[in-house]
Coordinates of C-alpha atoms in Angstrom, one line a residue:
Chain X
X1 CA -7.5 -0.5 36.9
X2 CA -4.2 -1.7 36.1
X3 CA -4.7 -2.0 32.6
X4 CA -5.7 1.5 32.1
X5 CA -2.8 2.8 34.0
X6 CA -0.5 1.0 31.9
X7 CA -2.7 1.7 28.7
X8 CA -3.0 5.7 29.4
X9 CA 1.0 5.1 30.3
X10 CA 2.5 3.8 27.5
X11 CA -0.3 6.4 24.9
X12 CA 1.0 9.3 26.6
X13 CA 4.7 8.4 27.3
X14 CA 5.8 6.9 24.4
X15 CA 5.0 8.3 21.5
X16 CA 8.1 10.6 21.2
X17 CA 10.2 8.1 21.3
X18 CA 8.8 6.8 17.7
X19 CA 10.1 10.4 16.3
X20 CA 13.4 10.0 18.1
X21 CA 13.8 6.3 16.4
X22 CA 13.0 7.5 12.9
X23 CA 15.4 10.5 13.2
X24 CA 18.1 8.1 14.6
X25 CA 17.5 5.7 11.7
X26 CA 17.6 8.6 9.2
X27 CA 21.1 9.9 10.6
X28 CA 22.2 6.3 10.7
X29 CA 21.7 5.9 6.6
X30 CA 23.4 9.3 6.1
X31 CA 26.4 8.5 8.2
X32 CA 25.4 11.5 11.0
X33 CA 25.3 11.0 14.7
X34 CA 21.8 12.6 14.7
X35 CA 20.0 13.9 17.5
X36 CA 19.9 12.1 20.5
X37 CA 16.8 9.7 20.9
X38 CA 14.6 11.6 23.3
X39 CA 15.4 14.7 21.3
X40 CA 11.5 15.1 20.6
X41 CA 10.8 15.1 24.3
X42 CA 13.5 18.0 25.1
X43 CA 11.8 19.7 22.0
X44 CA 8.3 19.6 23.7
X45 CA 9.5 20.3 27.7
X46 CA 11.6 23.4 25.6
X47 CA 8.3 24.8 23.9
X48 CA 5.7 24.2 26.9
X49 CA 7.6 26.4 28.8
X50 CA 8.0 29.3 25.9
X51 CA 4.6 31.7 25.8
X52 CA 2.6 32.2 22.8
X53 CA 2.0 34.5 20.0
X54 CA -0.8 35.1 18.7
X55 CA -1.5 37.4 15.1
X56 CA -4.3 39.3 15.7
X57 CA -6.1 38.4 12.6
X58 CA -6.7 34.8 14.4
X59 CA -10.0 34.2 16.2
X60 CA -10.7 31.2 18.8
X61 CA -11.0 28.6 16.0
X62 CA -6.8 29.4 15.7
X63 CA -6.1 28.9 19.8
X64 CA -8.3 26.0 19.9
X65 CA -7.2 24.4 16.5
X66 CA -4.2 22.7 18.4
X67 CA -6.1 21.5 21.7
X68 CA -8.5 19.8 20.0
X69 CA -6.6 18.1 17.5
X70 CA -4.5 16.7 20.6
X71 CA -7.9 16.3 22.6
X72 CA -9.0 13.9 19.5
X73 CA -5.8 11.9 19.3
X74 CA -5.6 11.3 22.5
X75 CA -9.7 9.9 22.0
X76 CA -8.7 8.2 19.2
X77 CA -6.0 6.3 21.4
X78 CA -8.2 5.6 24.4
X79 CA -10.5 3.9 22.3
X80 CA -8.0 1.4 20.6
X81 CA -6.5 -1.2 22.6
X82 CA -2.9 -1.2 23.0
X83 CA -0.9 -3.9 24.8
X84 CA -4.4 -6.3 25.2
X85 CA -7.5 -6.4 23.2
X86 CA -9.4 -4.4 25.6
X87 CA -9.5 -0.8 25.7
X88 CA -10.8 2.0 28.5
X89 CA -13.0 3.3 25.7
X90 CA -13.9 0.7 23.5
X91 CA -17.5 0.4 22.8
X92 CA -19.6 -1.4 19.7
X93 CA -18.8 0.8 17.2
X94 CA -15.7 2.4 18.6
X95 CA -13.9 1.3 14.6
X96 CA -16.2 4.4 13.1
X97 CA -15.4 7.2 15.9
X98 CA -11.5 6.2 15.8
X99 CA -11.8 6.7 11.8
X100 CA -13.6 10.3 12.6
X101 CA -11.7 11.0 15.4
X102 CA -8.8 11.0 13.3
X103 CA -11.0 13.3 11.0
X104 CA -11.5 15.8 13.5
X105 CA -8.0 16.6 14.5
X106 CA -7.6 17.4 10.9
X107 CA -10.4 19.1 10.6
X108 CA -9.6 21.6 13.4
X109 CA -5.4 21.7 11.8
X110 CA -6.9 22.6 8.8
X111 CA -9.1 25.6 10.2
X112 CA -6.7 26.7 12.7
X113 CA -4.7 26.7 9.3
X114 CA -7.5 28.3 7.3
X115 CA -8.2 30.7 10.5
X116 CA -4.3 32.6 10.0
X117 CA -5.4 34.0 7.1
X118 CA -2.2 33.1 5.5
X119 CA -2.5 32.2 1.7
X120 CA 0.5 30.2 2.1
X121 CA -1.0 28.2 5.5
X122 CA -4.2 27.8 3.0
X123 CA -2.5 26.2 0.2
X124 CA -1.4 23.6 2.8
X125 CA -4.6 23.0 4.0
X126 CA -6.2 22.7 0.6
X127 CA -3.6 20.1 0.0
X128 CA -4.3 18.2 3.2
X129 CA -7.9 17.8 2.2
X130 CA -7.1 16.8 -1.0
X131 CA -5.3 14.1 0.2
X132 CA -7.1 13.3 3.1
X133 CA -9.7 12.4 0.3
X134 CA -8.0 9.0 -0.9
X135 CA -6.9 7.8 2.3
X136 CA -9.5 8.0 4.0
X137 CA -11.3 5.1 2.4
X138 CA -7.7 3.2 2.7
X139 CA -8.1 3.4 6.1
X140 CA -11.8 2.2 6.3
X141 CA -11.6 -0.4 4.1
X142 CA -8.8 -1.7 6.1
X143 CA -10.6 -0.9 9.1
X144 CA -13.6 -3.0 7.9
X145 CA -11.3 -6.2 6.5
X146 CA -10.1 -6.6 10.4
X147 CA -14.2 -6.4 11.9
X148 CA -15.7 -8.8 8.8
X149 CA -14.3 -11.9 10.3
X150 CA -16.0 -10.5 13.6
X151 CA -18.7 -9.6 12.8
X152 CA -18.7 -6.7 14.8
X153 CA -17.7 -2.7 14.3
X154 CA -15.4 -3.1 17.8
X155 CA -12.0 -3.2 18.0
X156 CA -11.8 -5.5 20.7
X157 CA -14.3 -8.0 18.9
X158 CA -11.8 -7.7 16.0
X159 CA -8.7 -8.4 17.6
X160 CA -10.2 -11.6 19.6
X161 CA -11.7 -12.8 16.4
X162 CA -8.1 -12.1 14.7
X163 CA -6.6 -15.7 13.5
X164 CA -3.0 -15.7 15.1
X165 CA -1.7 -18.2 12.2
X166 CA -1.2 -15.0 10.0
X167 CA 2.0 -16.2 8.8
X168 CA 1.1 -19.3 7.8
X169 CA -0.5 -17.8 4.8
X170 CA -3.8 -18.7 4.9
X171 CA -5.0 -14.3 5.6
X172 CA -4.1 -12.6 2.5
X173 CA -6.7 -10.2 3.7
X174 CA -5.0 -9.1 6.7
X175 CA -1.8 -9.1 4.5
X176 CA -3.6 -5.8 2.0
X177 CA -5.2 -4.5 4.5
X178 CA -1.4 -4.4 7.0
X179 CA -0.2 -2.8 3.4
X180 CA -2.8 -0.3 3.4
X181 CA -2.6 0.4 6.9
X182 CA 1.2 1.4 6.3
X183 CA 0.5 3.7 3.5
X184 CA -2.2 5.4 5.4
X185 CA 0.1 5.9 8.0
X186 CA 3.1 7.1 6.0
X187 CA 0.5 9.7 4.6
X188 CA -1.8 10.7 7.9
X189 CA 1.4 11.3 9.9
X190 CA 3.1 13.3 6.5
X191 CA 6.3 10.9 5.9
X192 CA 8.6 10.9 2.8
X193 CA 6.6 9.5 -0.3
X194 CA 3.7 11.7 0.7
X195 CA 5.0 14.9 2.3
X196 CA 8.3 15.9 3.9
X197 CA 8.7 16.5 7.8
X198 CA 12.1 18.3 7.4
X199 CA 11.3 21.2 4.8
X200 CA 9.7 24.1 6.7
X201 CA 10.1 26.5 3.9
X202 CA 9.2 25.1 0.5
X203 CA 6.2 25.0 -1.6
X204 CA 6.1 21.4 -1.9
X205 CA 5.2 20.8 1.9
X206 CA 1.6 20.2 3.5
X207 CA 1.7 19.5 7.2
X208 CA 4.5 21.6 8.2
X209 CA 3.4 24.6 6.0
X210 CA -0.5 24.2 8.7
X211 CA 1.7 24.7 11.6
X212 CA 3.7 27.6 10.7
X213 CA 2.0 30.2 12.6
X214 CA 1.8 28.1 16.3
X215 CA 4.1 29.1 18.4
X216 CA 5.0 27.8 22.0
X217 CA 2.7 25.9 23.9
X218 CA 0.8 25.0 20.8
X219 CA 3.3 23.8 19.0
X220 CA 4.4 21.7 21.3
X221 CA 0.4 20.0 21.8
X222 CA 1.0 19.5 17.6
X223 CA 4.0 18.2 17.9
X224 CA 2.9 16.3 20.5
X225 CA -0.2 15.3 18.7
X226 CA 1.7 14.2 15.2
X227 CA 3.6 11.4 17.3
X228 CA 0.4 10.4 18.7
X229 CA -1.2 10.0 16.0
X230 CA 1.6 8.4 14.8
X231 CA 1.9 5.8 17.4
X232 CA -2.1 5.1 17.4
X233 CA -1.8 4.2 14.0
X234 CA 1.5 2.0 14.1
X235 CA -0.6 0.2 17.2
X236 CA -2.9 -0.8 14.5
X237 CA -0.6 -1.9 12.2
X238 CA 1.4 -4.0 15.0
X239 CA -2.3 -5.6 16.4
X240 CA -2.9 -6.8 12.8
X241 CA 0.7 -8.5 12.1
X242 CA 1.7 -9.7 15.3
X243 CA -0.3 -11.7 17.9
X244 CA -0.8 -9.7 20.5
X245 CA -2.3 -11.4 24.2
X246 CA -5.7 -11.0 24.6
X247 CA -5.4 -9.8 28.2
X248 CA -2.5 -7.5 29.3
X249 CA 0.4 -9.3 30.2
X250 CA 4.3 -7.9 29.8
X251 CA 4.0 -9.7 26.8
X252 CA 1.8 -7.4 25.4
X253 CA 3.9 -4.6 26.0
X254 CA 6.8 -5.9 25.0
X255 CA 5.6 -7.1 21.7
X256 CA 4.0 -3.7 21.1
X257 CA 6.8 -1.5 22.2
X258 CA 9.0 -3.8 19.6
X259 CA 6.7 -3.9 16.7
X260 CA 6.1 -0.1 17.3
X261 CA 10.2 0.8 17.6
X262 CA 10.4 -1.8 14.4
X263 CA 8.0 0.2 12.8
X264 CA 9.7 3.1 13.5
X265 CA 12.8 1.9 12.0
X266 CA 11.1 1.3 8.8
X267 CA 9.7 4.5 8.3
X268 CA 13.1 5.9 8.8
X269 CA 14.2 3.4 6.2
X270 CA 11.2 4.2 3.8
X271 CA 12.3 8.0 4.4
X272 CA 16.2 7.0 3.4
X273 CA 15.6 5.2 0.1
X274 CA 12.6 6.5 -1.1
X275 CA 12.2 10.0 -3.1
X276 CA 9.1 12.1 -2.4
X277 CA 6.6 11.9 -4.5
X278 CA 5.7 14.5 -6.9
X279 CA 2.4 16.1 -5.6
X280 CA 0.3 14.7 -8.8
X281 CA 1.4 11.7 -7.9
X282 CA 0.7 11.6 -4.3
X283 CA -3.4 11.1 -4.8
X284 CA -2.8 7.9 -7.3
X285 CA -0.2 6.4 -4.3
X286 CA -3.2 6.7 -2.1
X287 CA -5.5 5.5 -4.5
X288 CA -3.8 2.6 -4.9
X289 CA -3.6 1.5 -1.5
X290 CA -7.2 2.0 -1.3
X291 CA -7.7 -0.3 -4.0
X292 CA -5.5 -2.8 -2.1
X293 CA -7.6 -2.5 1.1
X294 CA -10.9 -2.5 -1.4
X295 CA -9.1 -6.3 -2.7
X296 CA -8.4 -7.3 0.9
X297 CA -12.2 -6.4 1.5
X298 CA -13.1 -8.3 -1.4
X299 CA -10.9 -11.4 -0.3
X300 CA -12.5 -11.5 3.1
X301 CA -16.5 -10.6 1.9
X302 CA -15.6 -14.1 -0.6
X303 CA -13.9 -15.8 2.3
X304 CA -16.4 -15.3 4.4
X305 CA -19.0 -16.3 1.6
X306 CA -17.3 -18.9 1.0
Chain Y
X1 CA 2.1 -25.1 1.6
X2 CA -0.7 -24.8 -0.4
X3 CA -1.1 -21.7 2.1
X4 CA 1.1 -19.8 1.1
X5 CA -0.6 -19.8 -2.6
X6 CA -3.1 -17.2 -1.9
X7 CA -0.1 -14.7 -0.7
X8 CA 1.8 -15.3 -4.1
X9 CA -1.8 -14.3 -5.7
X10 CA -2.5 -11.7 -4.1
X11 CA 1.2 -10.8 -4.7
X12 CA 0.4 -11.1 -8.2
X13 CA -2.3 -8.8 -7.6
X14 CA -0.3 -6.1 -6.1
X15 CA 1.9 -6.4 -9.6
X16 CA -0.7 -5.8 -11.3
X17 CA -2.0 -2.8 -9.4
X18 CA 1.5 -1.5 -10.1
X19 CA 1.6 -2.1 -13.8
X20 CA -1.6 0.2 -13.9
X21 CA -0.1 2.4 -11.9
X22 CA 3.3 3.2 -12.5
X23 CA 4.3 5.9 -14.9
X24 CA 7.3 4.1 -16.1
X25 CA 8.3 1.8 -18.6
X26 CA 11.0 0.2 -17.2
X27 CA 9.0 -0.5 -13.3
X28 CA 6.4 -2.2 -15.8
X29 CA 8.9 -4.8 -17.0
X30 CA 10.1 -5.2 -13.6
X31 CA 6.5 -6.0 -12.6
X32 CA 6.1 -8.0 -14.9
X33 CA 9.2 -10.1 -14.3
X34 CA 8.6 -10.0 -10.1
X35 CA 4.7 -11.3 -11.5
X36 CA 6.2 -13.7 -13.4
X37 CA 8.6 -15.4 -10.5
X38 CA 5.3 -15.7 -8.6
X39 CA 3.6 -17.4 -11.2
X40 CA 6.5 -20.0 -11.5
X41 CA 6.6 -20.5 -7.7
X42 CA 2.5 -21.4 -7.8
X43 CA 2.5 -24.6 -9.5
X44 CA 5.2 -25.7 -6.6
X45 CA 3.3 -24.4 -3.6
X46 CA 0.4 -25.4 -5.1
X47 CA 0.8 -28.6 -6.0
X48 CA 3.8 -30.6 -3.9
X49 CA 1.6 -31.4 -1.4
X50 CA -1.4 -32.6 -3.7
X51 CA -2.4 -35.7 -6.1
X52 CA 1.1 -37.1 -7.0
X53 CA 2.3 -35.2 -9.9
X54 CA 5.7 -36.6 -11.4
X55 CA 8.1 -34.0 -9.6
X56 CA 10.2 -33.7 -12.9
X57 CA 7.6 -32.4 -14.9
X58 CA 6.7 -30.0 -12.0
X59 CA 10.8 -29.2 -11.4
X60 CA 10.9 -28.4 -15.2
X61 CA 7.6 -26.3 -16.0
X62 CA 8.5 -24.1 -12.7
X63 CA 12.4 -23.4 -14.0
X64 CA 10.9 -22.9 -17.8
X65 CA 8.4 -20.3 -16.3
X66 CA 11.1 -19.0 -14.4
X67 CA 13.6 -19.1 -16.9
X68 CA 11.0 -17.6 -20.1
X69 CA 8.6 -14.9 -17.8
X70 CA 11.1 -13.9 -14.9
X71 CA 13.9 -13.4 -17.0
X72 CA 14.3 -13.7 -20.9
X73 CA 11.4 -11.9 -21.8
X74 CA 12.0 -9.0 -19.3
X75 CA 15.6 -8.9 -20.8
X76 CA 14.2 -9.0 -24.4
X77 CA 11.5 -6.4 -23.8
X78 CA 13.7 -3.8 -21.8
X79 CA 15.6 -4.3 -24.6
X80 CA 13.5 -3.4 -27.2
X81 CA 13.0 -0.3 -25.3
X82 CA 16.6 0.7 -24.8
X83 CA 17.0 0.0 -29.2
X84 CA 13.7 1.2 -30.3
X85 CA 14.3 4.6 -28.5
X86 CA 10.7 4.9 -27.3
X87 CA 10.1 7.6 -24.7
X88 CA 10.7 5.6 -21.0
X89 CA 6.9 6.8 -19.8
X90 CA 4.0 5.1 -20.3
X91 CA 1.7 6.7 -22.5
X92 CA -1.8 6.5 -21.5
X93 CA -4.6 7.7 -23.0
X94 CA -7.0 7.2 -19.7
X95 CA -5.1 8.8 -16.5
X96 CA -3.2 6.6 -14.2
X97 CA -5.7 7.6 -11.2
X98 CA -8.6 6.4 -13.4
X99 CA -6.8 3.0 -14.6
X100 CA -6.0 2.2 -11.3
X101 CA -9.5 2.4 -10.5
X102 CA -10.3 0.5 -13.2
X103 CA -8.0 -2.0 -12.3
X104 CA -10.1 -2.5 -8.7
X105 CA -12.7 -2.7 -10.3
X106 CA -11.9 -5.6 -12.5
X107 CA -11.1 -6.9 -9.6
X108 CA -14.4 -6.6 -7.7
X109 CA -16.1 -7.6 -11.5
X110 CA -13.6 -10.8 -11.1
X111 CA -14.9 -11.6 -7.8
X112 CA -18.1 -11.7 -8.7
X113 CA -17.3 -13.5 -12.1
X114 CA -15.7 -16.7 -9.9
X115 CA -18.4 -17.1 -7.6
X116 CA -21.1 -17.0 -10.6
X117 CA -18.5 -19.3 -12.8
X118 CA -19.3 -23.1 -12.3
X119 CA -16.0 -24.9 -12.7
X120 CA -15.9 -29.0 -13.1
X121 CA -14.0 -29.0 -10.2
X122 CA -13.1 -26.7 -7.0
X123 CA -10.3 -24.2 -7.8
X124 CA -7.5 -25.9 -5.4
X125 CA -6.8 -21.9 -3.5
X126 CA -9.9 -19.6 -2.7
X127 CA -8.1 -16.5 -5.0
X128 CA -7.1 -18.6 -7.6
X129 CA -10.2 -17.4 -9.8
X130 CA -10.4 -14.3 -9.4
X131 CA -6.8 -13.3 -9.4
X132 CA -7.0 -15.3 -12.9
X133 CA -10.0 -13.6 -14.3
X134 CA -8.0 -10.0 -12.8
X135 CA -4.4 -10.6 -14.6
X136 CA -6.7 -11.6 -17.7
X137 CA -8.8 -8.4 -17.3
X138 CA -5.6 -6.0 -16.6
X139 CA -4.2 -7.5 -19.6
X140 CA -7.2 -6.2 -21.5
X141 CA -7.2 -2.8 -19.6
X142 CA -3.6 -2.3 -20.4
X143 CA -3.9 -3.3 -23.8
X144 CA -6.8 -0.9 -24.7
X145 CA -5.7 2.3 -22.4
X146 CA -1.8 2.6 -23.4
X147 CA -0.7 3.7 -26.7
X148 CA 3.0 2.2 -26.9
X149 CA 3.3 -0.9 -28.3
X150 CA 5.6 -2.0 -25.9
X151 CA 3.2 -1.2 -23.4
X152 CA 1.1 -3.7 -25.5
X153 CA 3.8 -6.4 -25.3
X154 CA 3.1 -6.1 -21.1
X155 CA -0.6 -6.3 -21.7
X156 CA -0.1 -9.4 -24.1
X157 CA 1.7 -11.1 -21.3
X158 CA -0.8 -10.1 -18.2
X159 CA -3.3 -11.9 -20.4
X160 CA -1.3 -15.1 -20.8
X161 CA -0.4 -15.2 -17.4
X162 CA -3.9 -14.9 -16.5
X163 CA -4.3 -18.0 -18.5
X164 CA -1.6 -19.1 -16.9
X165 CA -3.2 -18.9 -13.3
X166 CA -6.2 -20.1 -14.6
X167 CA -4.8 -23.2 -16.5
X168 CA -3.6 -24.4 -12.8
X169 CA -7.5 -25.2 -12.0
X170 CA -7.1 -27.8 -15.0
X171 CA -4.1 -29.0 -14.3
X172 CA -4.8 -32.1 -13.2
X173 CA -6.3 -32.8 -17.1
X174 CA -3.8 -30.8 -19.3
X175 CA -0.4 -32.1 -18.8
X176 CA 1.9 -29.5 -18.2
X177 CA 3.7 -30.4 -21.2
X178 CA 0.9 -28.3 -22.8
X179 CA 1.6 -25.1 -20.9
X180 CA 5.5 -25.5 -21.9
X181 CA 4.1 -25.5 -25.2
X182 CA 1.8 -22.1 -24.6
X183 CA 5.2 -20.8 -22.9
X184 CA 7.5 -21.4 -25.7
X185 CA 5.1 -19.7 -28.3
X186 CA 4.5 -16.8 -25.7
X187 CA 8.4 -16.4 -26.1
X188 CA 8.6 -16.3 -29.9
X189 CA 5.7 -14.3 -30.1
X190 CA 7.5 -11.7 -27.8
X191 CA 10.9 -12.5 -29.8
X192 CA 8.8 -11.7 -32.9
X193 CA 7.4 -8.5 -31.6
X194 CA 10.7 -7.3 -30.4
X195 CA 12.2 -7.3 -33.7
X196 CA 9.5 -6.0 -35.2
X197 CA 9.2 -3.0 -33.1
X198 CA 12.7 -2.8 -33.8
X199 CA 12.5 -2.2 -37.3
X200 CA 9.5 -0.5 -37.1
X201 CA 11.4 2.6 -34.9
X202 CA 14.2 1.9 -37.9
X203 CA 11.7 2.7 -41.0
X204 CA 9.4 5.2 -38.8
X205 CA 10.8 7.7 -35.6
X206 CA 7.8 6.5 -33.2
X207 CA 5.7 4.0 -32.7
X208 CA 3.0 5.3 -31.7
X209 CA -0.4 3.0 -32.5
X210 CA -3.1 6.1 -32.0
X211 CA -1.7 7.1 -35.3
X212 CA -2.3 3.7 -36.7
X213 CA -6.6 4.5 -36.6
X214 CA -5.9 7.8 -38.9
X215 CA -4.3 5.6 -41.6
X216 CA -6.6 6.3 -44.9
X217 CA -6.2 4.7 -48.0

């Protein structure tokens, strides 16, 4: 019972700190102050309170385009464990839903998007789905190098069956697919060398340009959603690189909250020194870390054969 | 130790993912040279804690690697691209997306190739193999899809260092006095093909080789 308090706790809680972190680490490189660290939480309280607009072109696909996507998140991160190996969710299979899970609150951004009318809004979600193309296999390839040495499509089967001694070099599997993993994440949660969070206005945008129309309440369950999405997917990336306890312990939280705030830092530091790709170039980044996680696959197949 | 060889191969891997991929000349180089520290720290992971190699002969074919792929030929080649005044993109004549495509799947092909390959003895690292046969194969792959010759110069070198990788399977039979022998050659070959893209800009203003199949006598 514990665990799942503390699980549902920390999934719905902490997630706008990550935002605060990278925006702190951003302002830190530029030589600002920045905004303060729980900025993104004032943001959301701010918005929840404000009411709606609605254009009347939109239909119900527009008003429930942000619920669900947060609804499917929020899925997504009942069904991977956080701070133990076991999850309120998790099932025999659970590795395939989180990947479509994921899906889905992109699907429904996309035709919320789509739903505006909006040529502009349209061209971002074209783009989106264009991109979600390539990563997508990144992320199940990598998704499939962590459940080979398991045996099992479970998250929890893969993180018990995950060899600790990762450092000691002998899992250069684990290494692509923790690669792969952070490219998927810098491009599912629209960071620098894929997209650009801060420009709201220009053509070379794709997430931001979705959620122009949402206003209020919505915008805050997007915002809301982005940083949950984004936290889900650095939990992933902190269960493959550091050893987590298999039951929950403080240790377990500790280590995840600090792999997830390092994490955080890093993608502030990716977004400092590194230039944003121009859009050609954005498929072939993706492509690339698909064919790292399609090597890691390959490493652990002839491991395992071996 | 020996551990830690399958991370500089699969780093060596990576670096050649990102020679595929890149669209400039000058990351290329830098690949290269970042490939080619890797390849000089493998013999010394790989082999410190082994059968009892003299240490000298380890200590001097590790610095001459180092010395040769890490840093004079990345000097000499960036180089010959600042003097020869080629253009600093690659120039492919299959798309980036595709040769990076390509390139996994000379990887998977190399996969399959070392578990098919029967070799007189066990390769001492489980990537060893493969990575080899993939450096080998990239070289190829770079070597037929780019049009520059100094893009050519990159692919020359992928190949030896595939041979490289591969030699360490042997090299308990071929004293490593050979491979200082295949290094040094490797360096005048470069050398060689430096100047002579050199004077090649100097008598022509490209040197572009997709013009070389419409020669006609």
């Amino acid at each position: 019972m514990l665990e799942i308090v503390i699980h549902i706790a920390l999934l719905i809680l902490f997630p706008p700190l990550l935002l605060g972190l990278i925006n702190k680490t951003k302002s830190w490189f530029a030589g600002r102050t920045g905004p303060p660290l729980l900025q993104a939480y004032f943001d959301i309280a701010k918005l929840l309170r404000k009411g709606a607009v609605y254009s009347r072109t939109t239909t119900w696909v527009f008003r429930a385009g942000p619920i669900v996507s947060l609804g499917s998140v929020l899925s997504a991160g009942l069904i991977l464990p956080l701070a133990s190996n076991v999850a309120p969710l998790g099932f025999t299979g659970d590795v395939i839903l989180f990947a479509y899970l994921l899906g889905l609150s992109r699907f429904f951004t996309m035709a919320a998007a789509l739903d505006t009318g909006s040529a502009f809004e349209g061209m971002g979600a074209s783009r989106e789905a264009a991109f979600a193309v390539p990563a997508e296999p990144a992320l199940f390839l990598s998704l499939a190098i962590v459940c080979i040495p398991a045996k099992a499509a479970s998250f929890q089967a893969a993180w018990d069956a995950l060899p600790w001694a990762l450092w000691g070099g002998a899992h250069p599997a684990y290494l692509a697919a923790a690669i792969a993993l952070f490219a998927v994440m810098l491009a599912e949660n629209s960071r620098i060398p894929v997209d650009d969070p801060n420009t709201h206005l220009e053509l070379t945008m794709i997430h931001e340009v979705m959620v122009l129309d949402h206003s209020g309440p919505d915008f805050a369950f997007i915002l809301y959603g982005s940083a949950m999405k984004l936290f889900i997917i650095a939990a992933l990336l902190v269960h493959v690189l550091l050893p987590i306890p298999e039951h929950l312990s403080w240790t377990g939280v500790i280590l995840l909250c600090l792999g997830e705030a390092a994490l955080a830092v890093l993608i502030g530091v990716v977004e400092s020194v590194v230039a944003r790709l121009r859009l050609t170039r954005v498929p072939q980044f993706l492509i690339g870390a698909s064919v790292l996680a399609g090597i890691g696959l390959a490493i652990a197949l002839y491991r395992g054969a071996a | 130790m020996k551990d830690y060889a399958d991370l500089l191969l699969l780093l060596v891997a990576v670096s050649n993912l990102y020679i595929v991929a890149t669209s400039r000349l000058n990351s290329c180089v830098r690949a290269s040279a970042i490939q080619g520290a890797a390849l000089a720290l493998l013999p010394l992971v790989l082999w410190t804690s082994g059968f009892n190699v003299q240490l000298f002969h380890l200590a001097v074919i590790c610095a001459g690697t180092l010395a040769i792929k890490a840093i004079v030929i990345p000097i000499l080649v960036s180089r010959a691209i600042r003097e020869a005044n080629v253009r600093r993109e690659v120039d492919p004549s299959v798309s980036l997306h595709s040769s990076v495509l390509l390139a996994g799947l000379l990887m998977g092909i190399s996969f399959w190739m070392s578990t098919v390959l029967v070799l007189p003895r066990p390769a001492p690292t489980m990537l060893l193999v493969p990575v080899a046969f993939a450096t080998l194969l990239t070289g190829f792959l770079v070597l037929i899809s780019r049009r520059q010759a100094i893009t050519h110069v990159i692919g020359y070198l992928l190949i030896e260092n595939g041979v490289f990788i591969f030699g360490q399977t042997l090299a308990r039979e071929v004293p490593f006095a050979v491979e200082l022998g295949i290094l040094l050659d490797l360096l005048v070959g470069i050398f060689v093909m430096g100047i002579a893209i050199n004077h090649i800009s100097r008598e022509f203003d490209h040197i572009d080789t997709e013009l070389l199949s419409t020669l006609k006598d």
